[in-house]
Short mmCIF file of C-alpha atoms in Angstrom, two decimals:
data_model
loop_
_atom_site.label_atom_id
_atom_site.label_comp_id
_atom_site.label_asym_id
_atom_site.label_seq_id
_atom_site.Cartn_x
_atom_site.Cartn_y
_atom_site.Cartn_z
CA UNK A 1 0.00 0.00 0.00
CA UNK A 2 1.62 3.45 -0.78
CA UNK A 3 2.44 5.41 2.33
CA UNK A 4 0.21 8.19 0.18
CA UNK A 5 -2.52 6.78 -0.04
CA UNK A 6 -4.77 5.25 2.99
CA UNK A 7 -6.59 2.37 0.58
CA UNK A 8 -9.36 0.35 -0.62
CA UNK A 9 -9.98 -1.13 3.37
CA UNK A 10 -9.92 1.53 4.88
CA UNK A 11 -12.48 3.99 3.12
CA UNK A 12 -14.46 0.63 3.41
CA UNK A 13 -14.20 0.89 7.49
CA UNK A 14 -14.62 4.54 6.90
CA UNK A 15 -17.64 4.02 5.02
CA UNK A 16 -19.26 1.67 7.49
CA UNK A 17 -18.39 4.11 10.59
CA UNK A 18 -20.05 6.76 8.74
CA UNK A 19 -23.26 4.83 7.99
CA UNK A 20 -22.90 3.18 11.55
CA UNK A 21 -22.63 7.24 12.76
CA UNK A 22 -25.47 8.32 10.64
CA UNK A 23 -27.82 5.72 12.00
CA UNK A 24 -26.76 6.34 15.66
CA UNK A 25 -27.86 10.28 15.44
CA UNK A 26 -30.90 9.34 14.23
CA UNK A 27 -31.58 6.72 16.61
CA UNK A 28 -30.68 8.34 19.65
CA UNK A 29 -33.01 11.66 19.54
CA UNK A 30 -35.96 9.91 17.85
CA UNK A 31 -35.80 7.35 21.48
CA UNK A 32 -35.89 10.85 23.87
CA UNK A 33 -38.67 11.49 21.67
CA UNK A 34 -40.59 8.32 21.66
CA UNK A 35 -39.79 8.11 25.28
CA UNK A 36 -41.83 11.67 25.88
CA UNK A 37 -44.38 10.30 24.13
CA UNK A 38 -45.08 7.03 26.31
CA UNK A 39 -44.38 8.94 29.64
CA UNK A 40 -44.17 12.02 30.91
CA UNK A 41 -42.17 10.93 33.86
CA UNK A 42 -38.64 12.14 33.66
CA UNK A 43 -36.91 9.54 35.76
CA UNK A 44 -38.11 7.08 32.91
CA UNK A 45 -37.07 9.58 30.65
CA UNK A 46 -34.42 9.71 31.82
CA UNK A 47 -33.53 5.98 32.72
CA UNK A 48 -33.62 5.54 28.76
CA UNK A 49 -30.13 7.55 28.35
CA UNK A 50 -28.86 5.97 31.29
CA UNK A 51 -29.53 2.77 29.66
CA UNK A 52 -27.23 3.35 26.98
CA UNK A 53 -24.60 5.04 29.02
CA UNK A 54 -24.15 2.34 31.32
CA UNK A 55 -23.02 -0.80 29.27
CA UNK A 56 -19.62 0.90 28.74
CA UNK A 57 -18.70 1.31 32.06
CA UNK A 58 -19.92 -2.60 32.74
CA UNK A 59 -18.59 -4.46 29.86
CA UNK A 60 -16.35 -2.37 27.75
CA UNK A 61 -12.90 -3.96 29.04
CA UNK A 62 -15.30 -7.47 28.31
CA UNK A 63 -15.47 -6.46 24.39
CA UNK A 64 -11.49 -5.67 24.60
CA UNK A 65 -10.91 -8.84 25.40
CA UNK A 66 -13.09 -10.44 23.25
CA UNK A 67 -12.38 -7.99 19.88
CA UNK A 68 -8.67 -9.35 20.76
CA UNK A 69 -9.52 -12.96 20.83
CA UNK A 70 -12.06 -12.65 17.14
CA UNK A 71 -11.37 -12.09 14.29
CA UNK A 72 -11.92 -8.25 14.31
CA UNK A 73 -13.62 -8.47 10.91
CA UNK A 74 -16.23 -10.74 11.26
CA UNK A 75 -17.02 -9.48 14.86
CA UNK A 76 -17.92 -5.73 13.47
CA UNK A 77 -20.07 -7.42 10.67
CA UNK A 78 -21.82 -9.37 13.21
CA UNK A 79 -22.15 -6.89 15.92
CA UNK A 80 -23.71 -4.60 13.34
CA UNK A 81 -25.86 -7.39 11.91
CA UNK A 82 -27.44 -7.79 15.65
CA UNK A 83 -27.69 -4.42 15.76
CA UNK A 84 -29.71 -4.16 12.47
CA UNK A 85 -32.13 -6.71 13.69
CA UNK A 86 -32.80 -5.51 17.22
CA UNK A 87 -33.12 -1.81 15.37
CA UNK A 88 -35.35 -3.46 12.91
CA UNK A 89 -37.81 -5.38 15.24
CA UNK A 90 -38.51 -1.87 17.35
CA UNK A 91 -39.10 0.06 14.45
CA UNK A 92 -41.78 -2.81 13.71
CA UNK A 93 -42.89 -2.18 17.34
CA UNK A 94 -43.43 1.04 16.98
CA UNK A 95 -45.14 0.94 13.95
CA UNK A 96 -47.90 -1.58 14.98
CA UNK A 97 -47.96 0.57 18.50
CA UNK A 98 -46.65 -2.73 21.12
CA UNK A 99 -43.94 -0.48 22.29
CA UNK A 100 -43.39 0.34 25.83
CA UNK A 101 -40.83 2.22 28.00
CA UNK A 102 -39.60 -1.40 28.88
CA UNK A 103 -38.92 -1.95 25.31
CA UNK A 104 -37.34 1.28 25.22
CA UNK A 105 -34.84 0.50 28.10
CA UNK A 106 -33.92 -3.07 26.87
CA UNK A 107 -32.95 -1.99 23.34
CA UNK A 108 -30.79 1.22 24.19
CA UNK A 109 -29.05 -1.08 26.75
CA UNK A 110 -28.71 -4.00 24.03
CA UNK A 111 -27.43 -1.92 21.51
CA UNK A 112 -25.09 -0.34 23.34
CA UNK A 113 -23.69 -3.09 24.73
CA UNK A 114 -23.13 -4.18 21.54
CA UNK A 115 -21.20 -0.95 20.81
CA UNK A 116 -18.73 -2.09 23.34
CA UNK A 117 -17.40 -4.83 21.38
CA UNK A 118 -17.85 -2.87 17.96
CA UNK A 119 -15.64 0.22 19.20
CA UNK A 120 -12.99 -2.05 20.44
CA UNK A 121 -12.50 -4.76 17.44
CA UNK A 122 -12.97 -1.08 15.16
CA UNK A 123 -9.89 0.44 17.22
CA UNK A 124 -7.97 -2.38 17.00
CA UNK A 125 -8.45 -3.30 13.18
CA UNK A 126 -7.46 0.42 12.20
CA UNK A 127 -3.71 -0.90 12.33
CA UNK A 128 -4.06 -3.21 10.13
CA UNK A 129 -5.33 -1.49 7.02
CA UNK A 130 -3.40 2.12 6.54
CA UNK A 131 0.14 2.17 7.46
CA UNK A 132 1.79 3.38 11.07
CA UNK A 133 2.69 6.53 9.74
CA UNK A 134 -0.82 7.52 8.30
CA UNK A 135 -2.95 6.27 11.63
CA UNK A 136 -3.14 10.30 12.25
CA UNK A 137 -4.56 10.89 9.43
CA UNK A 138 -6.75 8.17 9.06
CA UNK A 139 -8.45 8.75 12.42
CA UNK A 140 -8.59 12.16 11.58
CA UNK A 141 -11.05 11.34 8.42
CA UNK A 142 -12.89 8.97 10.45
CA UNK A 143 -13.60 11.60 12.88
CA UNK A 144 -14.77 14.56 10.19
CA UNK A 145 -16.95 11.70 8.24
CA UNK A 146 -19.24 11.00 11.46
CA UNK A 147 -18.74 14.18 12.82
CA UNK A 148 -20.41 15.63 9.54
CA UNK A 149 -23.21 12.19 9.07
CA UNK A 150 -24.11 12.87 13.24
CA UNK A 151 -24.26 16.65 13.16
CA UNK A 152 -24.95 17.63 9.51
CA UNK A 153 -27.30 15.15 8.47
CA UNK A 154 -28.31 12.81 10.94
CA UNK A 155 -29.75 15.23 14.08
CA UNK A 156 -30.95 17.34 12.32
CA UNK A 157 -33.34 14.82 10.18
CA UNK A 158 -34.09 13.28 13.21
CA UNK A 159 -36.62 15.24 14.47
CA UNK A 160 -38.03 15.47 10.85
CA UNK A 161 -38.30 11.83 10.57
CA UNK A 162 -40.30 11.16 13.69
CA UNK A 163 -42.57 13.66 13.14
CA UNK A 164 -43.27 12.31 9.45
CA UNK A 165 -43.90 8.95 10.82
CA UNK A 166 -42.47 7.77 14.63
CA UNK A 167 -40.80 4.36 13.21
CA UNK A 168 -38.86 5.51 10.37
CA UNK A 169 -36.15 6.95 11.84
CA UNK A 170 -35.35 3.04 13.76
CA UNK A 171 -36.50 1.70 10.01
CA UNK A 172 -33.47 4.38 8.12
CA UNK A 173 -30.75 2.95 11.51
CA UNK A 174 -31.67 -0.74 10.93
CA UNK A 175 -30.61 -0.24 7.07
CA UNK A 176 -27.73 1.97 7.88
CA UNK A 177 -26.39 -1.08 10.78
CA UNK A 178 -27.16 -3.37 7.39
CA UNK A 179 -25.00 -1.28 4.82
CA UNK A 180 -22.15 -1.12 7.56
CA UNK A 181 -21.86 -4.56 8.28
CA UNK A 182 -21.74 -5.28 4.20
CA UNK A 183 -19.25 -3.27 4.12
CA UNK A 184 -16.60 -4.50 6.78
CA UNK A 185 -17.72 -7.94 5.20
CA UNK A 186 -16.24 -6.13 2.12
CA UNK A 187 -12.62 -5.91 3.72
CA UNK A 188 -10.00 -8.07 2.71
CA UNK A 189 -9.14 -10.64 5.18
CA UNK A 190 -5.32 -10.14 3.88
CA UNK A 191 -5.46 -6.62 4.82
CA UNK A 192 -5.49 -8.18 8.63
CA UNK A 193 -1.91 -9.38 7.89
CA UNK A 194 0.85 -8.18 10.66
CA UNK A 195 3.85 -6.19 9.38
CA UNK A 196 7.00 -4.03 11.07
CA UNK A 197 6.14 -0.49 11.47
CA UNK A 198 8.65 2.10 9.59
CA UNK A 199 10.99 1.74 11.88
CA UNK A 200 11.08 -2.16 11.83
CA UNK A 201 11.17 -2.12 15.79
CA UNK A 202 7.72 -2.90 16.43
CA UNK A 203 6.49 -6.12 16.68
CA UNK A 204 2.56 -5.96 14.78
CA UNK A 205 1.12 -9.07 14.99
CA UNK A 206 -2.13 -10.48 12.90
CA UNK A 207 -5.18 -8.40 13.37
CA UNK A 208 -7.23 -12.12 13.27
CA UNK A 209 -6.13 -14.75 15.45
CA UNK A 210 -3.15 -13.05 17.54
CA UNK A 211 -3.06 -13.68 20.68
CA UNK A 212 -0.75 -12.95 23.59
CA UNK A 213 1.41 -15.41 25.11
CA UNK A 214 -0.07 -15.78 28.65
CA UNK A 215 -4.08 -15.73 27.36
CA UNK A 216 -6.09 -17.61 30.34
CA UNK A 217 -9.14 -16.35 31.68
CA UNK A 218 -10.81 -13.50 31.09
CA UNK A 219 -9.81 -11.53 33.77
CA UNK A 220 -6.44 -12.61 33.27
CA UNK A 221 -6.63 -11.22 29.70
CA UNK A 222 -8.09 -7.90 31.17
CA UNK A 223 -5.36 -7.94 33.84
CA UNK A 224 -2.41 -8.11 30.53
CA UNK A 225 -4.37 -4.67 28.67
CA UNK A 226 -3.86 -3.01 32.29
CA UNK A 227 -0.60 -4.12 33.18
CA UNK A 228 0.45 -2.96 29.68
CA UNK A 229 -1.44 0.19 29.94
CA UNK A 230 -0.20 1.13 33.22
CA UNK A 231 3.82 0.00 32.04
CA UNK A 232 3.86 2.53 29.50
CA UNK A 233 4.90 5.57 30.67
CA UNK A 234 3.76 7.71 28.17
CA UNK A 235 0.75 5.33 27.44
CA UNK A 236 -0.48 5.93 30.83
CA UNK A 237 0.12 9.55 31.11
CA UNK A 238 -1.48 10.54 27.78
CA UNK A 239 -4.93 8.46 29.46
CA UNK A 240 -4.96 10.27 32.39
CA UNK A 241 -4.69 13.35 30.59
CA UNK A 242 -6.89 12.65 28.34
CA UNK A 243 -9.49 11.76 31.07
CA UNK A 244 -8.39 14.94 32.98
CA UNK A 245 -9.91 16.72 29.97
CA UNK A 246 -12.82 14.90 29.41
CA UNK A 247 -13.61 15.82 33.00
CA UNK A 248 -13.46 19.51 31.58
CA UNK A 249 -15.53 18.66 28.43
CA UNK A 250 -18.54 17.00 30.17
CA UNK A 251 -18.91 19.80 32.71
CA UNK A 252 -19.13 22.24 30.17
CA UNK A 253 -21.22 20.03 27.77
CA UNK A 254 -23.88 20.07 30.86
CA UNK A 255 -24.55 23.54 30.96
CA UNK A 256 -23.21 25.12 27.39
CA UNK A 257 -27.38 25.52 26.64
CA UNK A 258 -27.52 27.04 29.62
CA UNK A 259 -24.70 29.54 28.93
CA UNK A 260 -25.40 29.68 25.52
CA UNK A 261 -28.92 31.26 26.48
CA UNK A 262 -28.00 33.55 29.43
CA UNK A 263 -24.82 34.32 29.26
CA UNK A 264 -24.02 34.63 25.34
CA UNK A 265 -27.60 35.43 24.64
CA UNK A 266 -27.92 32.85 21.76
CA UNK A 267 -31.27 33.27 21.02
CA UNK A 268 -33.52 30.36 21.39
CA UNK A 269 -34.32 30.05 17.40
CA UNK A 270 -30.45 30.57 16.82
CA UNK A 271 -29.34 27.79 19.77
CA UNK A 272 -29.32 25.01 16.34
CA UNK A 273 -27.23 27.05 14.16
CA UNK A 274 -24.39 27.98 17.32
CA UNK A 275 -24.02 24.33 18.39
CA UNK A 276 -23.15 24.04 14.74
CA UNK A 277 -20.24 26.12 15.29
CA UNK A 278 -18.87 23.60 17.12
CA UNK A 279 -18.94 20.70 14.56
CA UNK A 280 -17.51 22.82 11.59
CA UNK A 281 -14.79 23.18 14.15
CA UNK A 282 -14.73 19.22 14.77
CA UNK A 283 -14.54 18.89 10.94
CA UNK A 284 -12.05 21.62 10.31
CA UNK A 285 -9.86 19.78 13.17
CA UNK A 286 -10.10 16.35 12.50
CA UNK A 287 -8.93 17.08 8.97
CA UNK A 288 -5.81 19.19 9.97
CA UNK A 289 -4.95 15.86 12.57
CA UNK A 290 -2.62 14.00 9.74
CA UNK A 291 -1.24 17.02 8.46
CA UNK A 292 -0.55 18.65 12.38
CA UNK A 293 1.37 15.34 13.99
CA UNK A 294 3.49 15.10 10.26
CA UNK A 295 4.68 18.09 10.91
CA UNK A 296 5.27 18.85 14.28
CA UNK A 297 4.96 14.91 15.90
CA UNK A 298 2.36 13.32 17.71
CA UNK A 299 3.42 14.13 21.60
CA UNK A 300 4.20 17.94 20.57
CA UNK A 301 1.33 18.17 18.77
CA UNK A 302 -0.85 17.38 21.82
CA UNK A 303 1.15 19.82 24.01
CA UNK A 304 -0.11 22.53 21.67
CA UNK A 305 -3.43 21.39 21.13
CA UNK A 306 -4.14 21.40 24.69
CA UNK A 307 -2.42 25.26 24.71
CA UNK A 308 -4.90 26.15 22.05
CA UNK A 309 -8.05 24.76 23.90
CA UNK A 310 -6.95 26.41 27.25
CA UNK A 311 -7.08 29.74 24.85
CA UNK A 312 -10.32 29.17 23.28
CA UNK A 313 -11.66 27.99 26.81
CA UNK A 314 -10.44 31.16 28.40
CA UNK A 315 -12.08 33.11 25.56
CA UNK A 316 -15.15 31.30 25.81
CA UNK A 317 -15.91 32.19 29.31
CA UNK A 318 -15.07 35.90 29.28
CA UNK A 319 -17.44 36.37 25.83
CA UNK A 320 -21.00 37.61 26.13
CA UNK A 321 -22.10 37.54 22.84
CA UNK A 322 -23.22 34.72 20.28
CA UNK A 323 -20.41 35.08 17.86
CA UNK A 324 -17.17 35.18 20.03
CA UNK A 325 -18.71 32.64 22.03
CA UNK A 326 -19.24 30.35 19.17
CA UNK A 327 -16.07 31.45 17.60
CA UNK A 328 -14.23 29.95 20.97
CA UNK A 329 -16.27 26.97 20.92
CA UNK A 330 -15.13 26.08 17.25
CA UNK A 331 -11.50 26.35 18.04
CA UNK A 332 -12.25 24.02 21.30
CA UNK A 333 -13.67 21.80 19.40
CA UNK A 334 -11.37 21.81 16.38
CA UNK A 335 -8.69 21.09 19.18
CA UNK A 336 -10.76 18.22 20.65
CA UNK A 337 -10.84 16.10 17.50
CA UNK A 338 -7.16 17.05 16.75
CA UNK A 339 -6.63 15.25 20.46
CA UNK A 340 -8.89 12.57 19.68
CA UNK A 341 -7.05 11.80 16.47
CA UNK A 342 -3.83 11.51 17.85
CA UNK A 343 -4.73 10.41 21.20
CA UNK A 344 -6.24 7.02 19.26
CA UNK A 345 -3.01 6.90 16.70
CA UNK A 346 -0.57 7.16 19.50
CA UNK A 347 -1.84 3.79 21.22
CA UNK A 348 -2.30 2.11 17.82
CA UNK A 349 1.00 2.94 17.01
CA UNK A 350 2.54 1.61 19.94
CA UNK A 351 0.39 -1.28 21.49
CA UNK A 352 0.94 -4.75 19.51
CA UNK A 353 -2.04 -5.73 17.77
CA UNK A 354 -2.52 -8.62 20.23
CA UNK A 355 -3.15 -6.29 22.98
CA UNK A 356 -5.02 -3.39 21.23
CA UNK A 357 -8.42 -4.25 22.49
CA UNK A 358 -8.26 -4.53 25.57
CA UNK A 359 -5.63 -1.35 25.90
CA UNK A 360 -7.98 0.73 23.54
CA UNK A 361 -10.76 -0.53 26.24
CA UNK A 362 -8.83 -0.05 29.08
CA UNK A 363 -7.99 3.96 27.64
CA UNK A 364 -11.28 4.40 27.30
CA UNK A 365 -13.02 3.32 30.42
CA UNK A 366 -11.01 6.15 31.83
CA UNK A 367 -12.12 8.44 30.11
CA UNK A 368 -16.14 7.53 30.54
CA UNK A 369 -15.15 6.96 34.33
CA UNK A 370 -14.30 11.17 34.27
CA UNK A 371 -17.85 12.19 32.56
CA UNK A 372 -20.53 11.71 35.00
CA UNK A 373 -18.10 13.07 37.38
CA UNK A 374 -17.49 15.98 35.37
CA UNK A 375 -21.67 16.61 34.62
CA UNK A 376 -22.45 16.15 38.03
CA UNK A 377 -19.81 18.86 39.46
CA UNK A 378 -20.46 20.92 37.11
CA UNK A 379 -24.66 20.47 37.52
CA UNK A 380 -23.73 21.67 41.58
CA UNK A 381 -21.47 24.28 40.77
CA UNK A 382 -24.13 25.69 38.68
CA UNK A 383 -26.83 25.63 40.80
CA UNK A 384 -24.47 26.97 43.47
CA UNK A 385 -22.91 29.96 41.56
CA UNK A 386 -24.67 30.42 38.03
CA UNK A 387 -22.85 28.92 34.82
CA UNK A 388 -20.17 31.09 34.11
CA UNK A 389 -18.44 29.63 37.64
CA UNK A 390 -18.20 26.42 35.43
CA UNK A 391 -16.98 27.95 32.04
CA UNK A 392 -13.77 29.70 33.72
CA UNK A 393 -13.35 26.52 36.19
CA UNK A 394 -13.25 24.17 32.71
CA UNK A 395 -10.31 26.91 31.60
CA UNK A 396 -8.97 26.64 34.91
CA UNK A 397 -8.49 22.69 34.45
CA UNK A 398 -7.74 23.06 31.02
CA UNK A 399 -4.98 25.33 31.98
CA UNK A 400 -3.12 22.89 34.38
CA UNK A 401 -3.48 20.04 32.25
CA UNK A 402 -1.41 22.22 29.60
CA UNK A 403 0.98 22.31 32.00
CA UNK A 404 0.97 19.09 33.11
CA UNK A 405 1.26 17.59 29.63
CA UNK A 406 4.28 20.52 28.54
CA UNK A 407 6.06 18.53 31.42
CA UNK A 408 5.30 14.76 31.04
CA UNK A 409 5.19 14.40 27.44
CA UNK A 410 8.25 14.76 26.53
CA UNK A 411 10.23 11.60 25.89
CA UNK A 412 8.35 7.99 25.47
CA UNK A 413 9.32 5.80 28.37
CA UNK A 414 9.73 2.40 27.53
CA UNK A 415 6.93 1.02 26.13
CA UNK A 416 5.58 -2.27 27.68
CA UNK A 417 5.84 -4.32 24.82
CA UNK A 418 9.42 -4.08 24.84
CA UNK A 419 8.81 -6.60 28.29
CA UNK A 420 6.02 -8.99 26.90
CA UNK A 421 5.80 -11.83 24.74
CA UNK A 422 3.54 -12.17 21.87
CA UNK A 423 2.87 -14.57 19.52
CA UNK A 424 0.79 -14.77 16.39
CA UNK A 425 -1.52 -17.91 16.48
#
């Protein structure tokens, strides 16, 4: 494959996560509004997003370990197969009216359970099809692709849909679960080959069937993606300060309508087209990812990113009106994806194939660990003091992550695969 270009397989992948993307942001509104329309109780409401927040936190080192023991291929067509078919059957439901808030909880909380193993066997095959040296880019493409099918296209036809007919919006996910399974089916099982990386020093073993050298039990398997995760140095230090931030990043996702409205004075008609500020900037930064970390490498490319969010952060909570408020809010979330991008390609770079699951897992149960955490101080602190309390306290953490990361990330340690064995099976 030419270091150029990123392939065949992977703008198949890319093309199933965007269908897989599109689907979701249709799904997920049209539920809070099918929801509303069996109760009008908001703890069952609410128990609906709860239900698909949760299985991450149970089982998503579970579908590590189990997207490194699969073949990662056939797993994503499957998962998204089952997904299809539960989609499918409560679109049915809801078009011959036997739906219920039951029915509600039990398929957010399948499906995202599902998601689990998905997201981890997805992480994992990534390797496999573009070359070390493009990973930056390629997750940077992945991100702009959903970022633009979830906030372009999909929310916003959301709404439409349901209102045009309640079960078409579950009848548009179930086909776009279908198309994205076809198309990982699509992939070349060759392209799950293992090869050196550029420098010939890294051990990448098959995406399929590797395994590593002590598998046992399941915990056991868990307890090798945190021993590795927690060996490396720099591994371990860009998770925590990744989770540091997303600590930030919920808070202020909790009460940004709130700010939006009384601080920045978005008007209520206008609310749509500021929160689109914020995915142009997601686009514009996911796209710049490759080109960023090519020039300046990965680690000093996150130092700066997190400088340039501490910035926009800062902005954002000293504006009062719509348009430097929104203009802040792009460049935060143009530096989010950019961190995102090479947050993901950093690990995939440097964790053996055999071991990416349940790392990738591992990385990211730290991070969903920090959200509610995040929401919930930020929910008090607002109640407490008003919102803009929680907009300079977000800059505030922002700001000592900076300098936290201008201090750790500055040489690799020695990465934990230098210490383990792994064998291709």
């Amino acid at each position: 494959m030419p270091r150029n270009r990123l392939g065949r397989d992977y703008h198949l992948l890319w093309s199933a996560a965007v269908s897989s993307r599109l689907g979701d942001a249709l799904r997920t509104p049209a539920l809070a509004l099918l929801a509303a329309t069996l109760t009008r109780d908001p703890r069952l409401i609410a128990a609906v997003t709860v239900a698909g927040q949760v299985p991450p936190l149970l089982f998503g080192l579970l579908g590590g370990v189990y997207a490194d023991r699969w073949d990662r291929r056939r797993t994503m067509a499957v998962v998204d197969g089952v997904r299809a078919a539960v989609v499918a059957t409560l679109a049915v439901a809801v078009a011959v009216e036997r739906v219920d808030v039951t029915t509600l909880l039990v398929a957010a909380f399948l499906l995202a359970t599902l998601g689990t193993l998905f997201d981890a066997a997805s992480f994992a095959l990534l390797p496999a099809l573009v070359p070390p040296a493009s990973l930056s880019r390629a997750n940077g493409r992945l991100q702009a692709g959903t970022a633009i099918a979830g906030g372009f296209v999909g929310a916003p036809a959301a709404g439409v849909l349901f209102a045009a007919a309640a079960a078409l919006p579950f009848a548009l996910d179930a086909l776009t679960f279908a198309l994205a399974a076809a198309l990982v089916l699509a992939l070349s099982p060759r392209s799950c080959t293992f090869r050196p990386d550029d420098s010939g020093s890294k051990l990448r073993t098959e995406g399929r069937n590797s395994k590593i050298a002590d598998k046992g039990s399941v915990w056991g398997e868990i307890g090798a993606g945190l021993r590795f995760l927690r060996g490396d140095r720099t591994l371990w230090r860009v998770t925590l300060l990744a989770a540091a931030t997303n600590l930030a990043i919920s808070g202020l996702l909790a009460i940004v309508v709130l700010y939006a409205l009384e601080v920045l004075h978005v008007p209520p008609a206008a609310y749509g087209l500021f929160t689109a500020s914020a995915i142009v900037g997601a686009v514009g930064g996911a796209l710049a990812a490759g080109r960023l970390a090519a020039r300046l490498g990965t680690l000093p490319a996150l130092r700066l990113v997190l400088a340039a969010q501490t910035v926009a952060l800062a902005g954002f909570a000293l504006a009062r009106q719509p348009v430097p408020g929104g203009i802040a809010l792009a460049v935060f979330a143009a530096g989010t994806s950019v961190w995102n991008s090479l947050w993901a390609s950093y690990g995939q770079r440097n964790v053996p194939a055999a071991l990416l699951g349940r790392v990738g897992a591992a990385q990211r149960m730290v991070g969903l660990v920090a959200a509610p955490v995040g929401a919930a101080l930020a929910g008090l602190v607002a109640a407490a003091y008003g919102t803009i309390p929680v907009a300079v306290g977000a800059a505030g953490a922002f700001a000592a992550v900076t300098l936290a990361a201008w201090r750790v990330l500055r040489r690799p340690g020695t990465p934990a695969w230098s210490r383990e064995t792994v064998t291709a099976g």
